[in-house]
GROMACS .gro file of C-alpha atoms in nm:
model
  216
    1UNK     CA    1  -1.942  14.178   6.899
    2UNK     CA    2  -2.029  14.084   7.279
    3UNK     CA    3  -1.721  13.874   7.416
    4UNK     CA    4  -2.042  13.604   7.486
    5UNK     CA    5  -2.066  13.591   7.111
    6UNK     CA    6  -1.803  13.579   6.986
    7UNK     CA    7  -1.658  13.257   7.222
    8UNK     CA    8  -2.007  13.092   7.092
    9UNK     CA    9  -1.920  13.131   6.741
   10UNK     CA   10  -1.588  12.995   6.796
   11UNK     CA   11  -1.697  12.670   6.953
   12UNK     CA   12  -1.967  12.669   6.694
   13UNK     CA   13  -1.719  12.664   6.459
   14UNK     CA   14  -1.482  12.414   6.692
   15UNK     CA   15  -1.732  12.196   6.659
   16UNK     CA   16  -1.810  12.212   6.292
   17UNK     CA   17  -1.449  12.173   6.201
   18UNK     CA   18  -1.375  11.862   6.444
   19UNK     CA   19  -1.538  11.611   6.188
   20UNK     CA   20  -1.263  11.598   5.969
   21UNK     CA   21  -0.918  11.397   6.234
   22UNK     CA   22  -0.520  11.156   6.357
   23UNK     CA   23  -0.133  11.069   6.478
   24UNK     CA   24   0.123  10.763   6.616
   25UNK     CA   25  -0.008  10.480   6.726
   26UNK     CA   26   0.123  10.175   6.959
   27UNK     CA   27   0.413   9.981   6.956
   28UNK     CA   28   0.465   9.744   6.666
   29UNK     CA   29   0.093   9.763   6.525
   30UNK     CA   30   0.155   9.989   6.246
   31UNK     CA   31   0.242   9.804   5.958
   32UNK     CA   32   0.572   9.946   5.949
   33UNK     CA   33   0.759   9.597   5.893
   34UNK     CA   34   0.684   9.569   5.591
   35UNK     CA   35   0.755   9.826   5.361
   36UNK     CA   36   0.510   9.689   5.095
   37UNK     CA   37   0.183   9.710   5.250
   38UNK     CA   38   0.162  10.094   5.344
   39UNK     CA   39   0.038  10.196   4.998
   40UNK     CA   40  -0.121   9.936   4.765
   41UNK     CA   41   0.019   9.698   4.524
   42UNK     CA   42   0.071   9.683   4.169
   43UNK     CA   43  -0.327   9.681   4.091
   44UNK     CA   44  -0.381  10.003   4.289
   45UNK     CA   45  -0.550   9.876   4.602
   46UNK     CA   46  -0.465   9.842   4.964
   47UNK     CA   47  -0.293   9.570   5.102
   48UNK     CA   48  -0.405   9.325   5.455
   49UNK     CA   49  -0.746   9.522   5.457
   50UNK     CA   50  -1.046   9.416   5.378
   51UNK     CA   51  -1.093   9.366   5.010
   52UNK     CA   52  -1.417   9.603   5.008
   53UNK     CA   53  -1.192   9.915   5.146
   54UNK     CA   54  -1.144  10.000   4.832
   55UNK     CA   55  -1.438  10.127   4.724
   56UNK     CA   56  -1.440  10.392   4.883
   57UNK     CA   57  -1.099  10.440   4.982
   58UNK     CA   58  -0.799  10.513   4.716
   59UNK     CA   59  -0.460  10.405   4.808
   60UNK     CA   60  -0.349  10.761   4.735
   61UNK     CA   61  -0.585  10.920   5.023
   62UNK     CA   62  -0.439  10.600   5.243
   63UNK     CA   63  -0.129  10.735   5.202
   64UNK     CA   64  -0.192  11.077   5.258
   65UNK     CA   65  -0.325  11.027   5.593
   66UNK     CA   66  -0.054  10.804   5.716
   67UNK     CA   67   0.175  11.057   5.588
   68UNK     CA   68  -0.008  11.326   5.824
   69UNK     CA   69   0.085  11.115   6.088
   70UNK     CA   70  -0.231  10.845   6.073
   71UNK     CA   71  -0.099  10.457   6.226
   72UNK     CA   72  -0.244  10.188   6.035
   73UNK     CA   73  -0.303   9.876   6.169
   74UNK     CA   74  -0.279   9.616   5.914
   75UNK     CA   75  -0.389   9.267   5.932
   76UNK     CA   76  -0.677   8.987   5.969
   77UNK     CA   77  -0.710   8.946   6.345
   78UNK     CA   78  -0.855   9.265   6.468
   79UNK     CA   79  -0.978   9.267   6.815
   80UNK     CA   80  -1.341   9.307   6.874
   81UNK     CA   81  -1.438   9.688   6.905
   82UNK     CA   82  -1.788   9.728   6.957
   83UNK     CA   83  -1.894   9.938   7.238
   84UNK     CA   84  -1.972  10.291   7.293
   85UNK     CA   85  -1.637  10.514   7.404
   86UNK     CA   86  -1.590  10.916   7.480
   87UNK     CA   87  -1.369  11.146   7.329
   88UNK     CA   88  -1.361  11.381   7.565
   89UNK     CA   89  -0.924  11.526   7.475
   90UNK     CA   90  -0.926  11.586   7.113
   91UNK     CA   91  -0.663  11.762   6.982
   92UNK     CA   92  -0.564  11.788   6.609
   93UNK     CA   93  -0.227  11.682   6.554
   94UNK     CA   94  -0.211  11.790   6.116
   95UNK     CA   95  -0.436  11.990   5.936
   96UNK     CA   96  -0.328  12.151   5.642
   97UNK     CA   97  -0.478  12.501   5.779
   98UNK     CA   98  -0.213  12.491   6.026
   99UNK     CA   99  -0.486  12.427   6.297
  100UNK     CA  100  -0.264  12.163   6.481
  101UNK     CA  101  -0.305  12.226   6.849
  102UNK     CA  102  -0.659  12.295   6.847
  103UNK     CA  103  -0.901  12.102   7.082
  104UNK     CA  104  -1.196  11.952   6.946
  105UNK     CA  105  -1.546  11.894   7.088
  106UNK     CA  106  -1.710  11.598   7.280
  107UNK     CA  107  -1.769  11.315   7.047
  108UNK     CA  108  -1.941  10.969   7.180
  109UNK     CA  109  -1.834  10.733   6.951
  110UNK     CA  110  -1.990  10.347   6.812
  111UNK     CA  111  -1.884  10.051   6.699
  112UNK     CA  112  -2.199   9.728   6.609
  113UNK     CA  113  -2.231   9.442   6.416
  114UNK     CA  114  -1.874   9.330   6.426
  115UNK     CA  115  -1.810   9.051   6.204
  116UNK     CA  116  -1.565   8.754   6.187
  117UNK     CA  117  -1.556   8.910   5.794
  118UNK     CA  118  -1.406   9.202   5.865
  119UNK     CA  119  -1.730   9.433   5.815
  120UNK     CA  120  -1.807   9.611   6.121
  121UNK     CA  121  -2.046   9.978   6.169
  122UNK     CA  122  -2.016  10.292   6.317
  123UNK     CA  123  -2.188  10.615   6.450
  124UNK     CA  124  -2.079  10.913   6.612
  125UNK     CA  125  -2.231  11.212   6.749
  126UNK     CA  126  -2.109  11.580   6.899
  127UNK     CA  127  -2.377  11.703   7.076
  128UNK     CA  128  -2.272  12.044   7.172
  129UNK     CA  129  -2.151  12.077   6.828
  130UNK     CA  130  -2.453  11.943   6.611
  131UNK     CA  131  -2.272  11.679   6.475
  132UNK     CA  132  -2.386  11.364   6.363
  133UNK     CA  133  -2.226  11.100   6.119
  134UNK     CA  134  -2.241  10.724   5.986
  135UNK     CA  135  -2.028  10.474   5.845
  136UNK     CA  136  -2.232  10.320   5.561
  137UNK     CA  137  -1.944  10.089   5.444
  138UNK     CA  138  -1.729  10.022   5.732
  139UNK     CA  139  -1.486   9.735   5.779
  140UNK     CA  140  -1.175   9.656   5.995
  141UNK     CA  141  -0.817   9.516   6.023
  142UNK     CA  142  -0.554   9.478   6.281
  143UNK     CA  143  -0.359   9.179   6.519
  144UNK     CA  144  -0.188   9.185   6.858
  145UNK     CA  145  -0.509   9.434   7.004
  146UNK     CA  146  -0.450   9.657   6.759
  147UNK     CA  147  -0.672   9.769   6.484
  148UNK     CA  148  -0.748  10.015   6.249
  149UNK     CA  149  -1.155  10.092   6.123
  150UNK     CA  150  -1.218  10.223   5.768
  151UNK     CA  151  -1.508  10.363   5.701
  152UNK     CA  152  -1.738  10.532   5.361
  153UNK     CA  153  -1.854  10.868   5.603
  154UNK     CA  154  -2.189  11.037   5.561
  155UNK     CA  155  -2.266  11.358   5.812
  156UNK     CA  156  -2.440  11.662   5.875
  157UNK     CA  157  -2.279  11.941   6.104
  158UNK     CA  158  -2.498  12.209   6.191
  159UNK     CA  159  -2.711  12.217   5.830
  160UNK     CA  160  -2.396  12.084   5.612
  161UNK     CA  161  -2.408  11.750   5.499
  162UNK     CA  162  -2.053  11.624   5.419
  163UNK     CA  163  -1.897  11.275   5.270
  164UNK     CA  164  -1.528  11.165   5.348
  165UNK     CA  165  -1.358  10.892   5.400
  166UNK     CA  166  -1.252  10.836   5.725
  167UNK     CA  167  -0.957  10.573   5.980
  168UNK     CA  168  -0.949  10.513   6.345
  169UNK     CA  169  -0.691  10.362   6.489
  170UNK     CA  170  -0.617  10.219   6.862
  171UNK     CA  171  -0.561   9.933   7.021
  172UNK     CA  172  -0.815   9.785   7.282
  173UNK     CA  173  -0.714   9.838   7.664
  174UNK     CA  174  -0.906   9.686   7.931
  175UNK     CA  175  -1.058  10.021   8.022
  176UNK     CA  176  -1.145  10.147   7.657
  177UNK     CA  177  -0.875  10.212   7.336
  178UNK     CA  178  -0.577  10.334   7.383
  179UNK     CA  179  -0.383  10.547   7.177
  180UNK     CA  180  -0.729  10.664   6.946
  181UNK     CA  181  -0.634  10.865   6.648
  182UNK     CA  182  -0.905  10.945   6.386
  183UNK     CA  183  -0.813  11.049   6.035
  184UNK     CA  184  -1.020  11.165   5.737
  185UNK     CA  185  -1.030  11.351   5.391
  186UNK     CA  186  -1.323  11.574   5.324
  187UNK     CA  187  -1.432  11.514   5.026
  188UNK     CA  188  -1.801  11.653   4.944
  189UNK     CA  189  -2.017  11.908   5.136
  190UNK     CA  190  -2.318  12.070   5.055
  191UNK     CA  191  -2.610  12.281   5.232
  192UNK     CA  192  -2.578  12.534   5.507
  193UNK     CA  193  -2.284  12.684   5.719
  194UNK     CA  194  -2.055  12.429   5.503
  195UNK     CA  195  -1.795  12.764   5.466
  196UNK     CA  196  -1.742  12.622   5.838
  197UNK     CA  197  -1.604  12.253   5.771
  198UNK     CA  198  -1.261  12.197   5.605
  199UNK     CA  199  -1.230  12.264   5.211
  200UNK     CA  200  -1.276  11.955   5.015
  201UNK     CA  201  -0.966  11.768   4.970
  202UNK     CA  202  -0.823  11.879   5.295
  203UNK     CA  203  -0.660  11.616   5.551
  204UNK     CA  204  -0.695  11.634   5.891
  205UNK     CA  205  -0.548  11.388   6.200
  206UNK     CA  206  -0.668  11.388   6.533
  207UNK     CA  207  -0.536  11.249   6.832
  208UNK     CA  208  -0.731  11.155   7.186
  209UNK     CA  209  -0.451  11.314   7.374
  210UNK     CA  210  -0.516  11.183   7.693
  211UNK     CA  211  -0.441  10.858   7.549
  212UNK     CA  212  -0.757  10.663   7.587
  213UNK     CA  213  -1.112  10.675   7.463
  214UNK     CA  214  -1.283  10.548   7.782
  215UNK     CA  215  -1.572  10.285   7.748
  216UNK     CA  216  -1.902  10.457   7.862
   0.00000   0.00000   0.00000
C-alpha cells in the first residue's frame, strides 16, 4: 500500500471514529457538591436535569461517562448556548480501545431553539470526515455559565448510520466555550463501513484541548 493511501485510510477512519467523545470541566460547575445528584435517585432517573433526559438517557450510561472523565453541569440556569462554534483540537481523553491521545477531525458544531424550558437543538457536521449528526431530543442544564447539553443522537459517518446518546459540557466565555468536552455511548449502527465506528456499548470522552470552542 502507497504511503498516500494508507495516511487517507487512517484519517478516513479518524474521522469515522471521532463521533463517539469527553474530560474535566471548570471550576465548581460539576455537580460535585452534592454527592446525591451524580447518578439518579431512588426511582432510577437523573437528578437537576431536565425531566425528559430520561428517555433516552439511563442513569447507568450517565454515570459511565462521568466516570470516563465527563463534567456534568447540573442545574436550572444554564446559560444561553446557541451559536455555531469550531472544534478544530480534539483529542480523546478515554476510550475503552485505549485510543486516548488521538486527535480527532474538524467538527462545526450547533446549538437553536434554546428555550427558557430547558429544551434546546443541535447539529454537527465533519466535513473532511463525512460526518453528519442531529440531536432529535436535546435539552440542557447548568448555573454560574456553566452547562451541560444532553442529547437523543442520530448520524451517518461515511454510509453508517449510528444512534447514541451523547453530553457536552463547557461553560460560555466571551469568545466561545471554554473547557468543551463531548461524551457519548454508541449504542446502534447499521449500514456501510460501520466496522469503522466504535463497537456498540463503547464509551468515549473527548476533550477540545486547546481549551475553547471558538464562536464562528
Amino acid at each position: 500500500m502507497t504511503r498516500f493511501r494508507w495516511l487517507w485510510m487512517f484519517g478516513l477512519m479518524m474521522g469515522l471514529i471521532a463521533v463517539m467523545s469527553l474530560g474535566l470541566g471548570c471550576a465548581g460547575g460539576s455537580g460535585d457538591d452534592d454527592d446525591d445528584d451524580d447518578s439518579g435517585d431512588d426511582d432510577d432517573t437523573i437528578d437537576d436535569v431536565p425531566d425528559d433526559v430520561n428517555d433516552f438517557l439511563d442513569p447507568e450510561d450517565l454515570e459511565a461517562i462521568e466516570d470516563a472523565g465527563m463534567p456534568v453541569h447540573r442545574g436550572d440556569n444554564p446559560p444561553n448556548v446557541e451559536g455555531s462554534y469550531g472544534l478544530d483540537s480534539l483529542i480523546i481523553t478515554y476510550d475503552e480501545l485505549g485510543m486516548e491521545g488521538w486527535t480527532i477531525a474538524y467538527y462545526e458544531m450547533t446549538y437553536y431553539d434554546q428555550t427558557s424550558a430547558g429544551a434546546i437543538k443541535n447539529d454537527y457536521e465533519a466535513p473532511d470526515a463525512g460526518d453528519v449528526g442531529t440531536g432529535i431530543g436535546g435539552f440542557i442544564s447548568g448555573d454560574d455559565g456553566c452547562f451541560s447539553v444532553y442529547l437523543d443522537i442520530e448520524g451517518e459517518a461515511s454510509g453508517c448510520s449510528y444512534k447514541l446518546p451523547a453530553v457536552h459540557s463547557g461553560c460560555m466565555d466571551s469568545n466561545g466555550i471554554a473547557d468543551f468536552y463531548w461524551g457519548f455511548i454508541m449504542k446502534e449502527k447499521s449500514g456501510t463501513n460501520c466496522d469503522a465506528l466504535m463497537p456498540e456499548g463503547a464509551v468515549r470522552v473527548i476533550e477540545e484541548s486547546d481549551g475553547l470552542a471558538a464562536e464562528l
